[in-house]
CSV table of C-alpha atoms and ligand atoms in Angstrom, one decimal:
chain,number,residue,atom,x,y,z
X,273,UNK,CA,-61.8,156.0,-53.2
X,274,UNK,CA,-62.8,159.1,-52.7
X,275,UNK,CA,-62.6,159.5,-49.2
X,276,UNK,CA,-59.1,158.2,-47.9
X,277,UNK,CA,-58.4,161.6,-47.4
X,278,UNK,CA,-61.3,163.3,-45.9
X,279,UNK,CA,-61.5,163.8,-42.1
X,280,UNK,CA,-64.5,162.6,-40.5
X,281,UNK,CA,-65.3,165.6,-38.7
X,282,UNK,CA,-65.2,167.2,-42.2
X,283,UNK,CA,-67.0,164.1,-44.0
X,284,UNK,CA,-69.8,164.6,-41.0
X,285,UNK,CA,-70.4,168.1,-42.3
X,286,UNK,CA,-70.6,166.5,-46.2
X,287,UNK,CA,-72.8,164.4,-44.9
X,288,UNK,CA,-74.7,166.8,-43.0
X,289,UNK,CA,-75.2,169.9,-46.1
X,290,UNK,CA,-76.1,167.4,-48.3
X,291,UNK,CA,-72.7,167.3,-50.6
X,292,UNK,CA,-72.5,163.5,-50.1
X,293,UNK,CA,-74.2,161.2,-48.2
X,294,UNK,CA,-73.9,158.6,-45.9
X,295,UNK,CA,-74.4,155.8,-48.4
X,296,UNK,CA,-71.7,156.7,-50.5
X,297,UNK,CA,-68.9,157.3,-47.4
X,298,UNK,CA,-70.2,154.1,-46.0
X,299,UNK,CA,-69.7,152.0,-48.9
X,300,UNK,CA,-66.7,153.6,-50.6
X,301,UNK,CA,-64.8,152.5,-47.5
X,302,UNK,CA,-66.3,148.9,-47.4
X,303,UNK,CA,-64.8,148.8,-51.4
X,304,UNK,CA,-61.4,149.7,-49.5
X,305,UNK,CA,-61.8,147.3,-46.1
X,306,UNK,CA,-62.5,144.3,-48.6
X,307,UNK,CA,-60.2,145.6,-51.1
X,308,UNK,CA,-57.6,145.7,-49.3
X,309,UNK,CA,-58.3,143.0,-47.2
X,310,UNK,CA,-56.4,139.9,-48.9
X,311,UNK,CA,-53.0,142.0,-48.8
X,312,UNK,CA,-53.0,143.7,-45.0
X,313,UNK,CA,-55.6,141.3,-43.2
X,314,UNK,CA,-57.0,143.8,-41.4
X,315,UNK,CA,-60.3,142.9,-40.8
X,316,UNK,CA,-61.8,140.0,-39.3
X,317,UNK,CA,-65.6,140.7,-40.5
X,318,UNK,CA,-66.5,143.3,-42.5
X,319,UNK,CA,-70.6,144.0,-42.3
X,320,UNK,CA,-71.5,145.3,-45.9
X,321,UNK,CA,-74.6,144.7,-45.3
X,322,UNK,CA,-75.3,145.8,-42.1
X,323,UNK,CA,-72.8,149.1,-42.4
X,324,UNK,CA,-75.0,150.1,-46.0
X,325,UNK,CA,-78.4,149.7,-44.0
X,326,UNK,CA,-77.5,151.5,-41.4
X,327,UNK,CA,-76.3,154.3,-43.6
X,328,UNK,CA,-79.6,154.1,-45.6
X,329,UNK,CA,-81.2,155.3,-42.5
X,330,UNK,CA,-78.9,158.0,-41.3
X,331,UNK,CA,-80.4,161.8,-41.7
X,332,UNK,CA,-77.5,164.1,-41.6
X,333,UNK,CA,-79.4,164.9,-38.3
X,334,UNK,CA,-77.5,162.6,-36.2
X,335,UNK,CA,-75.0,164.3,-34.6
X,336,UNK,CA,-70.6,165.1,-35.2
X,337,UNK,CA,-70.4,161.6,-36.3
X,338,UNK,CA,-73.2,161.5,-39.2
X,339,UNK,CA,-72.4,159.1,-41.9
X,340,UNK,CA,-68.8,158.5,-40.6
X,341,UNK,CA,-67.2,154.6,-41.4
X,342,UNK,CA,-65.5,153.4,-38.1
X,343,UNK,CA,-64.0,150.3,-37.6
X,344,UNK,CA,-63.6,148.6,-34.3
X,345,UNK,CA,-61.0,145.6,-32.7
X,346,UNK,CA,-62.4,143.0,-32.2
X,347,UNK,CA,-62.8,143.0,-28.5
X,348,UNK,CA,-65.8,145.3,-28.1
X,349,UNK,CA,-68.9,144.4,-28.0
X,350,UNK,CA,-71.0,145.3,-31.0
X,351,UNK,CA,-74.5,143.9,-31.8
X,352,UNK,CA,-75.0,141.7,-35.0
X,353,UNK,CA,-71.0,141.6,-35.4
X,354,UNK,CA,-69.0,138.6,-34.2
X,355,UNK,CA,-66.4,139.8,-30.9
X,356,UNK,CA,-63.4,137.0,-31.3
X,357,UNK,CA,-61.0,139.2,-29.4
X,358,UNK,CA,-58.5,137.2,-32.1
X,359,UNK,CA,-59.1,133.8,-30.2
X,360,UNK,CA,-60.3,130.9,-31.2
X,361,UNK,CA,-62.0,130.0,-27.7
X,362,UNK,CA,-63.9,133.2,-28.3
X,363,UNK,CA,-65.2,131.4,-31.6
X,364,UNK,CA,-67.9,133.0,-33.5
X,365,UNK,CA,-69.7,135.2,-30.2
X,366,UNK,CA,-71.7,137.4,-31.1
X,367,UNK,CA,-72.6,139.5,-28.4
X,368,UNK,CA,-76.2,140.5,-27.9
X,369,UNK,CA,-75.7,144.1,-26.4
X,370,UNK,CA,-73.5,147.5,-27.5
X,371,UNK,CA,-70.2,148.2,-25.9
X,372,UNK,CA,-71.2,152.3,-23.8
X,373,UNK,CA,-68.0,153.4,-26.0
X,374,UNK,CA,-70.0,152.6,-29.6
X,375,UNK,CA,-73.4,153.2,-28.6
X,376,UNK,CA,-72.4,157.0,-28.1
X,377,UNK,CA,-70.7,156.5,-31.4
X,378,UNK,CA,-74.4,155.4,-33.0
X,379,UNK,CA,-75.6,157.8,-31.0
X,380,UNK,CA,-73.6,160.2,-33.2
X,381,UNK,CA,-74.1,159.2,-36.0
X,382,UNK,CA,-71.3,156.6,-36.6
X,383,UNK,CA,-71.2,153.6,-39.4
X,384,UNK,CA,-69.3,150.3,-37.6
X,385,UNK,CA,-68.3,149.3,-41.5
X,386,UNK,CA,-66.6,146.2,-39.7
X,387,UNK,CA,-64.2,144.1,-36.6
X,388,UNK,CA,-60.6,144.6,-36.8
X,389,UNK,CA,-58.1,142.2,-36.1
X,390,UNK,CA,-55.9,141.8,-33.1
X,391,UNK,CA,-53.6,139.8,-31.0
X,392,UNK,CA,-55.4,137.3,-29.0
X,393,UNK,CA,-57.1,138.9,-26.3
X,394,UNK,CA,-55.3,142.1,-26.9
X,395,UNK,CA,-51.7,140.3,-25.1
X,396,UNK,CA,-49.0,141.4,-28.0
X,397,UNK,CA,-47.0,143.6,-30.1
X,398,UNK,CA,-46.8,142.8,-33.1
X,399,UNK,CA,-50.7,141.4,-33.8
X,400,UNK,CA,-48.6,138.4,-35.1
X,401,UNK,CA,-50.6,136.5,-31.9
X,402,UNK,CA,-53.8,136.6,-33.4
X,403,UNK,CA,-55.3,133.0,-34.3
X,404,UNK,CA,-56.3,134.9,-37.4
X,405,UNK,CA,-53.1,135.3,-39.2
X,406,UNK,CA,-51.1,138.5,-38.1
X,407,UNK,CA,-52.1,142.4,-40.0
X,408,UNK,CA,-49.3,143.4,-42.1
X,409,UNK,CA,-47.9,146.9,-42.0
X,410,UNK,CA,-49.2,149.1,-45.0
X,411,UNK,CA,-46.1,151.3,-44.9
X,412,UNK,CA,-44.1,147.4,-46.1
X,413,UNK,CA,-46.0,144.3,-45.7
X,414,UNK,CA,-43.4,142.4,-45.0
X,415,UNK,CA,-43.6,144.1,-41.5
X,416,UNK,CA,-45.6,144.0,-37.9
X,417,UNK,CA,-48.5,146.4,-37.6
X,418,UNK,CA,-47.7,146.8,-34.0
X,419,UNK,CA,-49.6,145.1,-31.5
X,420,UNK,CA,-52.5,144.4,-29.9
X,421,UNK,CA,-55.0,146.9,-31.8
X,422,UNK,CA,-53.0,146.6,-35.2
X,423,UNK,CA,-55.7,145.8,-37.0
X,424,UNK,CA,-57.2,149.4,-36.1
X,425,UNK,CA,-54.3,151.1,-36.7
X,426,UNK,CA,-53.8,149.7,-40.1
X,427,UNK,CA,-56.8,150.7,-41.5
X,428,UNK,CA,-56.6,154.5,-40.5
X,429,UNK,CA,-53.9,154.0,-42.0
X,430,UNK,CA,-54.8,152.8,-45.0
X,431,UNK,CA,-57.2,155.4,-45.5
X,432,UNK,CA,-59.7,152.4,-45.1
X,433,UNK,CA,-61.5,154.3,-42.5
X,434,UNK,CA,-60.8,157.5,-40.8
X,435,UNK,CA,-60.8,156.5,-36.8
X,436,UNK,CA,-61.3,153.3,-35.3
X,437,UNK,CA,-61.1,152.1,-31.6
X,438,UNK,CA,-58.8,149.9,-30.1
X,439,UNK,CA,-58.1,149.3,-26.9
X,440,UNK,CA,-55.1,150.0,-24.8
X,441,UNK,CA,-53.5,147.9,-21.7
X,442,UNK,CA,-49.6,148.3,-22.0
X,443,UNK,CA,-49.6,150.5,-25.3
X,444,UNK,CA,-51.8,148.7,-27.6
X,445,UNK,CA,-53.0,151.8,-29.3
X,446,UNK,CA,-50.0,154.4,-29.1
X,447,UNK,CA,-47.5,151.3,-30.1
X,448,UNK,CA,-49.5,150.3,-33.8
X,449,UNK,CA,-50.4,154.1,-34.0
X,450,UNK,CA,-46.7,154.4,-34.1
X,451,UNK,CA,-45.6,151.8,-36.2
X,452,UNK,CA,-48.4,152.8,-38.6
X,453,UNK,CA,-47.7,156.4,-38.7
X,454,UNK,CA,-51.4,157.4,-37.2
X,455,UNK,CA,-52.2,159.6,-33.9
X,456,UNK,CA,-53.3,157.3,-30.9
X,457,UNK,CA,-54.8,158.2,-27.7
X,458,UNK,CA,-55.2,155.9,-24.5
X,459,UNK,CA,-57.1,158.5,-21.8
X,460,UNK,CA,-56.7,158.8,-18.5
X,461,UNK,CA,-58.4,155.7,-16.6
X,462,UNK,CA,-61.9,155.7,-15.7
X,463,UNK,CA,-62.2,158.5,-19.0
X,464,UNK,CA,-64.1,155.7,-20.9
X,465,UNK,CA,-66.4,153.0,-20.4
X,466,UNK,CA,-64.9,149.4,-20.5
X,467,UNK,CA,-68.5,148.0,-20.5
X,468,UNK,CA,-68.5,145.7,-23.4
X,469,UNK,CA,-64.4,145.6,-23.4
X,470,UNK,CA,-63.9,142.1,-23.5
X,471,UNK,CA,-61.1,142.2,-20.1
X,472,UNK,CA,-57.4,141.8,-20.5
X,473,UNK,CA,-56.2,143.3,-17.2
X,474,UNK,CA,-58.9,145.3,-15.5
X,475,UNK,CA,-56.8,148.3,-13.5
X,476,UNK,CA,-55.0,148.9,-16.6
X,477,UNK,CA,-57.4,148.8,-19.8
X,478,UNK,CA,-58.5,151.9,-21.6
X,479,UNK,CA,-60.3,152.2,-25.1
X,480,UNK,CA,-58.4,154.2,-27.0
X,481,UNK,CA,-58.9,156.0,-30.4
X,482,UNK,CA,-56.9,156.0,-33.7
X,483,UNK,CA,-56.8,158.9,-35.9
X,484,UNK,CA,-55.3,160.7,-39.4
X,485,UNK,CA,-55.4,164.0,-37.0
X,486,UNK,CA,-55.9,165.6,-33.7
X,487,UNK,CA,-58.7,167.1,-34.0
X,488,UNK,CA,-60.6,163.9,-35.1
X,489,UNK,CA,-59.2,161.7,-32.5
X,490,UNK,CA,-60.6,164.8,-30.3
X,491,UNK,CA,-63.9,164.7,-31.4
X,492,UNK,CA,-64.2,160.8,-31.1
X,493,UNK,CA,-62.9,161.0,-27.4
X,494,UNK,CA,-65.6,163.9,-26.6
X,495,UNK,CA,-68.6,161.3,-28.1
X,496,UNK,CA,-67.5,158.3,-26.0
X,497,UNK,CA,-65.9,159.7,-23.0
X,498,UNK,CA,-68.1,159.9,-19.7
X,499,UNK,CA,-69.8,158.3,-17.4
X,500,UNK,CA,-71.7,154.9,-17.0
X,501,UNK,CA,-74.1,153.6,-14.9
X,502,UNK,CA,-72.3,150.1,-16.3
X,503,UNK,CA,-68.7,150.4,-15.3
X,504,UNK,CA,-68.4,151.9,-12.1
X,505,UNK,CA,-64.1,152.3,-12.7
X,506,UNK,CA,-65.9,155.7,-15.3
X,507,UNK,CA,-65.5,159.0,-13.4
X,508,UNK,CA,-68.1,161.4,-12.9
X,509,UNK,CA,-65.9,163.8,-14.1
X,510,UNK,CA,-66.8,166.2,-17.4
X,511,UNK,CA,-66.4,165.6,-20.7
X,512,UNK,CA,-64.6,168.9,-22.4
X,513,UNK,CA,-64.6,170.2,-25.1
X,514,UNK,CA,-61.9,169.0,-26.3
X,515,UNK,CA,-61.7,170.7,-30.3
X,516,UNK,CA,-61.7,173.8,-29.1
X,517,UNK,CA,-58.6,174.0,-26.7
X,518,UNK,CA,-57.0,173.3,-30.0
X,519,UNK,CA,-55.6,176.9,-30.6
X,520,UNK,CA,-52.4,176.1,-32.1
X,521,UNK,CA,-50.7,178.1,-28.8
X,522,UNK,CA,-48.5,176.1,-26.6
X,523,UNK,CA,-46.2,179.2,-25.3
X,524,UNK,CA,-44.9,179.3,-22.0
X,525,UNK,CA,-46.3,175.4,-21.4
X,526,UNK,CA,-43.6,173.1,-19.8
X,527,UNK,CA,-42.7,169.9,-21.6
X,528,UNK,CA,-41.2,167.3,-19.5
X,529,UNK,CA,-37.6,165.6,-21.0
X,530,UNK,CA,-36.7,162.1,-19.2
X,531,UNK,CA,-33.0,162.3,-20.7
X,532,UNK,CA,-32.7,158.7,-19.3
X,533,UNK,CA,-35.2,156.7,-20.9
X,534,UNK,CA,-33.6,157.9,-24.4
X,535,UNK,CA,-30.8,155.7,-24.1
X,536,UNK,CA,-30.2,152.0,-24.2
X,537,UNK,CA,-32.4,149.8,-26.8
X,538,UNK,CA,-33.6,153.0,-28.1
X,539,UNK,CA,-33.1,153.4,-32.4
X,540,UNK,CA,-30.6,156.1,-33.8
X,541,UNK,CA,-33.2,157.1,-35.6
X,542,UNK,CA,-36.2,157.4,-33.4
X,543,UNK,CA,-34.1,159.4,-30.7
X,544,UNK,CA,-32.5,161.8,-33.9
X,545,UNK,CA,-36.4,162.5,-34.8
X,546,UNK,CA,-37.9,162.3,-31.2
X,547,UNK,CA,-35.6,164.8,-30.3
X,548,UNK,CA,-35.7,167.4,-33.6
X,549,UNK,CA,-39.4,167.3,-32.1
X,550,UNK,CA,-38.6,168.1,-28.9
X,551,UNK,CA,-36.7,171.0,-31.1
X,552,UNK,CA,-40.0,171.7,-33.0
X,553,UNK,CA,-41.7,172.5,-29.5
X,554,UNK,CA,-39.0,174.7,-27.9
X,555,UNK,CA,-39.1,176.5,-31.1
X,556,UNK,CA,-42.7,176.8,-30.7
X,557,UNK,CA,-42.9,178.8,-27.4
X,558,UNK,CA,-42.0,175.7,-25.4
X,559,UNK,CA,-40.1,175.3,-22.3
X,560,UNK,CA,-38.5,172.1,-22.1
X,561,UNK,CA,-37.3,170.9,-18.6
X,562,UNK,CA,-35.4,167.7,-17.2
X,563,UNK,CA,-37.3,165.4,-15.6
X,564,UNK,CA,-37.0,162.1,-14.3
X,565,UNK,CA,-39.1,158.9,-13.8
X,566,UNK,CA,-36.3,156.7,-12.0
X,567,UNK,CA,-38.9,154.1,-11.6
X,568,UNK,CA,-40.0,153.9,-15.0
X,569,UNK,CA,-36.9,151.3,-15.5
X,570,UNK,CA,-38.6,148.1,-13.6
X,571,UNK,CA,-41.8,149.3,-15.6
X,572,UNK,CA,-41.9,146.0,-18.0
X,573,UNK,CA,-41.6,143.7,-14.5
X,574,UNK,CA,-44.0,145.6,-13.0
X,575,UNK,CA,-46.3,145.1,-15.7
X,576,UNK,CA,-45.7,141.7,-17.6
X,577,UNK,CA,-46.8,141.0,-13.7
X,578,UNK,CA,-49.7,142.5,-13.0
X,579,UNK,CA,-50.9,141.8,-16.2
X,580,UNK,CA,-50.8,138.4,-16.2
X,581,UNK,CA,-52.6,138.4,-12.8
X,582,UNK,CA,-55.4,139.9,-13.6
X,583,UNK,CA,-55.6,137.7,-17.3
X,584,UNK,CA,-55.6,134.8,-15.6
X,585,UNK,CA,-58.3,135.7,-13.6
X,586,UNK,CA,-60.0,137.2,-16.2
X,587,UNK,CA,-59.9,134.4,-18.5
X,588,UNK,CA,-60.7,131.7,-16.0
X,589,UNK,CA,-64.6,132.4,-17.6
X,590,UNK,CA,-63.6,130.9,-20.7
X,591,UNK,CA,-64.5,127.3,-20.0
X,592,UNK,CA,-66.2,126.1,-23.2
X,593,UNK,CA,-70.2,126.4,-21.4
X,594,UNK,CA,-71.1,130.2,-21.7
X,595,UNK,CA,-68.7,131.0,-25.0
X,596,UNK,CA,-67.9,130.2,-27.8
X,597,UNK,CA,-65.6,127.0,-28.7
X,598,UNK,CA,-65.8,123.8,-26.8
X,599,UNK,CA,-63.8,120.8,-27.3
X,600,UNK,CA,-65.4,118.0,-28.9
X,601,UNK,CA,-65.2,114.1,-27.1
X,602,UNK,CA,-64.7,115.3,-24.4
X,603,UNK,CA,-67.5,113.0,-22.4
X,604,UNK,CA,-66.0,114.3,-18.3
X,605,UNK,CA,-66.5,118.1,-17.3
X,606,UNK,CA,-63.0,118.4,-16.0
X,607,UNK,CA,-61.7,117.6,-19.2
X,608,UNK,CA,-64.5,119.6,-21.2
X,609,UNK,CA,-63.0,122.5,-19.7
X,610,UNK,CA,-59.0,120.9,-20.0
X,611,UNK,CA,-59.5,120.1,-23.5
X,612,UNK,CA,-61.6,123.2,-24.4
X,613,UNK,CA,-58.5,126.0,-22.9
X,614,UNK,CA,-56.2,124.2,-24.2
X,615,UNK,CA,-57.4,124.5,-27.8
X,616,UNK,CA,-59.5,127.8,-27.7
X,617,UNK,CA,-56.1,128.9,-26.6
X,618,UNK,CA,-52.7,130.2,-29.1
X,619,UNK,CA,-49.5,130.1,-27.0
X,620,UNK,CA,-49.4,133.4,-25.8
X,621,UNK,CA,-52.0,133.4,-24.0
X,622,UNK,CA,-51.2,130.3,-22.2
X,623,UNK,CA,-47.9,131.6,-21.1
X,624,UNK,CA,-49.6,134.9,-19.5
X,625,UNK,CA,-52.2,132.3,-17.9
X,626,UNK,CA,-49.5,130.4,-15.9
X,627,UNK,CA,-47.3,133.8,-15.7
X,628,UNK,CA,-50.0,135.2,-13.7
X,629,UNK,CA,-51.4,131.6,-11.5
X,630,UNK,CA,-47.8,131.9,-10.5
X,631,UNK,CA,-47.2,135.4,-9.3
X,632,UNK,CA,-50.8,135.1,-7.3
X,633,UNK,CA,-50.3,131.5,-5.9
X,634,UNK,CA,-49.3,131.3,-2.6
X,635,UNK,CA,-45.5,131.8,-1.7
X,636,UNK,CA,-44.6,133.0,-4.6
X,637,UNK,CA,-47.2,136.4,-4.5
X,638,UNK,CA,-45.6,138.5,-1.8
X,639,UNK,CA,-42.5,138.1,-3.8
X,640,UNK,CA,-44.1,139.3,-7.2
X,641,UNK,CA,-47.8,140.3,-7.0
X,642,UNK,CA,-47.9,142.4,-3.7
X,643,UNK,CA,-43.8,143.6,-5.0
X,644,UNK,CA,-45.0,144.5,-8.7
X,645,UNK,CA,-48.0,146.7,-6.8
X,646,UNK,CA,-45.5,148.6,-4.2
X,647,UNK,CA,-43.2,149.5,-7.2
X,648,UNK,CA,-47.0,150.8,-9.3
X,649,UNK,CA,-47.6,153.3,-5.9
X,650,UNK,CA,-44.0,154.4,-6.8
X,651,UNK,CA,-44.3,154.9,-10.2
X,652,UNK,CA,-47.5,156.9,-9.8
X,653,UNK,CA,-45.4,158.6,-6.8
X,654,UNK,CA,-42.7,159.5,-9.8
X,655,UNK,CA,-45.8,160.9,-12.5
X,656,UNK,CA,-47.2,162.7,-9.4
X,657,UNK,CA,-43.5,164.6,-8.8
X,658,UNK,CA,-42.7,165.2,-12.5
X,659,UNK,CA,-45.9,166.9,-12.6
X,660,UNK,CA,-44.5,169.3,-10.6
X,661,UNK,CA,-42.1,170.5,-12.8
X,662,UNK,CA,-43.5,170.4,-15.9
X,663,UNK,CA,-47.3,170.4,-18.0
X,664,UNK,CA,-46.5,166.9,-19.9
X,665,UNK,CA,-43.8,164.9,-20.3
X,666,UNK,CA,-42.0,163.8,-24.4
X,667,UNK,CA,-40.8,160.3,-25.1
X,668,UNK,CA,-40.1,158.1,-27.7
X,669,UNK,CA,-43.4,155.5,-28.5
X,670,UNK,CA,-41.6,152.3,-29.5
X,671,UNK,CA,-37.8,151.7,-29.2
X,672,UNK,CA,-37.6,151.1,-33.3
X,673,UNK,CA,-39.8,152.0,-36.5
X,674,UNK,CA,-41.8,148.6,-37.5
X,675,UNK,CA,-39.6,145.6,-36.8
X,676,UNK,CA,-39.8,142.2,-39.9
X,677,UNK,CA,-42.8,139.6,-39.1
X,678,UNK,CA,-41.3,136.6,-37.2
X,679,UNK,CA,-38.3,138.8,-36.1
X,680,UNK,CA,-39.4,138.1,-32.4
X,681,UNK,CA,-42.2,135.7,-32.5
X,682,UNK,CA,-39.6,133.1,-30.7
X,683,UNK,CA,-38.5,135.9,-28.2
X,684,UNK,CA,-41.1,136.7,-25.7
X,685,UNK,CA,-38.6,139.0,-23.9
X,686,UNK,CA,-37.9,141.6,-26.8
X,687,UNK,CA,-40.8,141.5,-28.0
X,688,UNK,CA,-41.9,142.4,-24.4
X,689,UNK,CA,-39.0,145.2,-24.7
X,690,UNK,CA,-41.0,146.7,-27.4
X,691,UNK,CA,-43.5,148.7,-24.6
X,692,UNK,CA,-41.1,150.0,-22.5
X,693,UNK,CA,-41.6,153.8,-23.3
X,694,UNK,CA,-45.5,152.5,-23.3
X,695,UNK,CA,-46.4,150.8,-20.1
X,696,UNK,CA,-45.5,153.4,-17.9
X,697,UNK,CA,-48.7,155.2,-18.4
X,698,UNK,CA,-51.0,152.8,-17.9
X,699,UNK,CA,-49.4,151.3,-15.1
X,700,UNK,CA,-49.8,155.2,-13.2
X,701,UNK,CA,-53.2,156.1,-14.9
X,702,UNK,CA,-51.8,158.7,-16.5
X,703,UNK,CA,-53.1,159.7,-20.5
X,704,UNK,CA,-50.5,159.2,-23.7
X,705,UNK,CA,-50.7,160.1,-26.8
X,706,UNK,CA,-48.7,159.2,-29.9
X,707,UNK,CA,-47.8,161.8,-32.6
X,708,UNK,CA,-46.5,160.5,-35.6
X,709,UNK,CA,-43.2,162.3,-36.6
X,710,UNK,CA,-40.9,161.2,-39.5
X,711,UNK,CA,-39.8,158.7,-41.5
X,712,UNK,CA,-36.7,156.6,-41.0
X,713,UNK,CA,-34.5,155.9,-43.8
X,714,UNK,CA,-36.4,153.0,-44.6
X,715,UNK,CA,-39.6,155.2,-45.2
X,716,UNK,CA,-41.1,153.3,-41.4
X,717,UNK,CA,-43.3,155.7,-39.7
X,718,UNK,CA,-41.8,157.3,-36.4
X,719,UNK,CA,-43.9,158.9,-33.4
X,720,UNK,CA,-43.2,160.6,-30.0
X,721,UNK,CA,-45.4,160.1,-27.2
X,722,UNK,CA,-47.1,163.0,-24.8
X,723,UNK,CA,-47.8,162.0,-21.5
X,724,UNK,CA,-49.7,164.5,-19.0
X,725,UNK,CA,-51.4,164.5,-15.4
X,726,UNK,CA,-54.7,162.7,-14.9
X,727,UNK,CA,-57.4,164.2,-17.4
X,728,UNK,CA,-55.5,166.1,-19.2
X,729,UNK,CA,-56.0,165.3,-23.0
X,730,UNK,CA,-57.3,168.9,-23.5
X,731,UNK,CA,-54.2,169.9,-23.0
X,732,UNK,CA,-52.6,166.4,-24.7
X,733,UNK,CA,-54.6,167.9,-27.6
X,734,UNK,CA,-53.2,171.1,-28.1
X,735,UNK,CA,-49.6,170.0,-27.3
X,736,UNK,CA,-49.9,167.3,-30.5
X,737,UNK,CA,-52.1,169.9,-32.9
X,738,UNK,CA,-49.6,172.8,-31.9
X,739,UNK,CA,-46.8,170.6,-33.5
X,740,UNK,CA,-49.4,168.9,-36.1
X,741,UNK,CA,-49.7,172.2,-37.8
X,742,UNK,CA,-46.4,173.2,-37.5
X,743,UNK,CA,-44.3,169.9,-38.7
X,744,UNK,CA,-48.0,168.1,-40.4
X,745,UNK,CA,-47.2,164.3,-41.1
X,746,UNK,CA,-48.8,164.2,-44.7
X,747,UNK,CA,-47.0,161.0,-46.0
X,748,UNK,CA,-49.0,158.3,-47.0
X,749,UNK,CA,-48.2,154.5,-46.8
X,750,UNK,CA,-47.6,152.7,-50.9
X,751,UNK,CA,-50.2,151.0,-49.9
X,752,UNK,CA,-53.4,153.8,-49.4
X,753,UNK,CA,-56.9,153.3,-50.6
X,754,UNK,CA,-57.4,157.2,-51.8
V,902,LIG,N1,-48.2,144.8,-25.9
V,902,LIG,C1,-48.2,144.7,-24.5
V,902,LIG,C2,-49.1,143.2,-24.4
V,902,LIG,O1,-48.4,142.7,-25.4
V,902,LIG,C3,-49.2,145.7,-24.6
V,902,LIG,C4,-51.1,145.1,-25.0
V,902,LIG,C5,-52.3,145.9,-24.7
V,902,LIG,O2,-52.2,147.0,-24.3
V,902,LIG,N2,-53.2,145.5,-25.2
V,902,LIG,O3,-49.2,142.9,-23.0
């Protein structure tokens, strides 16, 4: 594979200069996707003919992503391809429209090569909840890639595509990015349009970006972000020129260190690695200040009440009438609904629909749902206060490196605890970015997370870029396309 190490921005330049063609770039990406799919199970659909046709039509003058092959999580609508959301119930649903973020990628000259595997309806932290089998981690195929956007993370880590899109409701971009050793951004709530994203928990969902460099992630965000009349929760705030912020100069910036979060449950190698990143920031001229997020300790409970409540409502639409799969042999309407949902949803999705319905039901609403909303407000306040004394906060992204396939499937609580560092950003609505910072003794990637105030993506990119310049993450997994 010719382009496995080439960044998206460099590739677009090569195409614009005529040094290569969109067809060559896309073909080599397709070859890698197909060649590795048996091993990694990264793609649920690879659209060779559609992608090649589109590549032929690229003139090199479209925009910053001329001819750049991109992979898209299978819960984002792309016209001409399937959108299963990793679920049997969406069967081979083919949406008649593009998500807004997809429309914008296409306008900039990108070529979508396929749809990536994910946990069913983006519910999971290991990709083992996909109805189509788990994705394997390219660093060790016995291990999970993280979830729920594991296919997108693995595709970028394995050099199949330079960049990919995922969605992040409670960590589904940052955690797999961490486990696969790539950058992964969850933007501020309202930065990206959710139009055409299959809804999981609407007050938490954001489309996020994977890349092997900060500058690629910044470029993609610049293309996809901004107000969309189709999504009323998008903010009418101008999209900065993020790439221009990558100056390497972070002198005097204050990074908050929430010491209390570096305790129980944190793997010792992850802790050591993130603490050396903190030292690295000090050497780069940043000031490290102690901060507290006292309500972060409740974040898993709060998240799993709010996310499941919203999911139980969002998933009510899958009844066998309008979309995808319908159970056979159900002559009566209620029976048809019941059987369709029983056969169409997997175990974790059912568990969440039940949990969500329970916390919203009369008599329990005040005790669970309302209480969770109150703690969510306190958590937001924690962040507001913390950002009075610092510009950004550093934490681990995941408490451990990639775990073994099957290790946590029978223990939902252990699985949920994986999200302890990531769900806070979704609950508060602030942006978060995973930065790869090392390898464990088992040669598994470790990452740290930068969190910032609303609309501080520029600052997060600047901080991550400064770290990347000083400590580039150049290791590549044993399964790599290049
Ligand atoms: N792992 C979390 C969950 O299972 C987050 C998922 C996500 O961000 N989509 O809900």
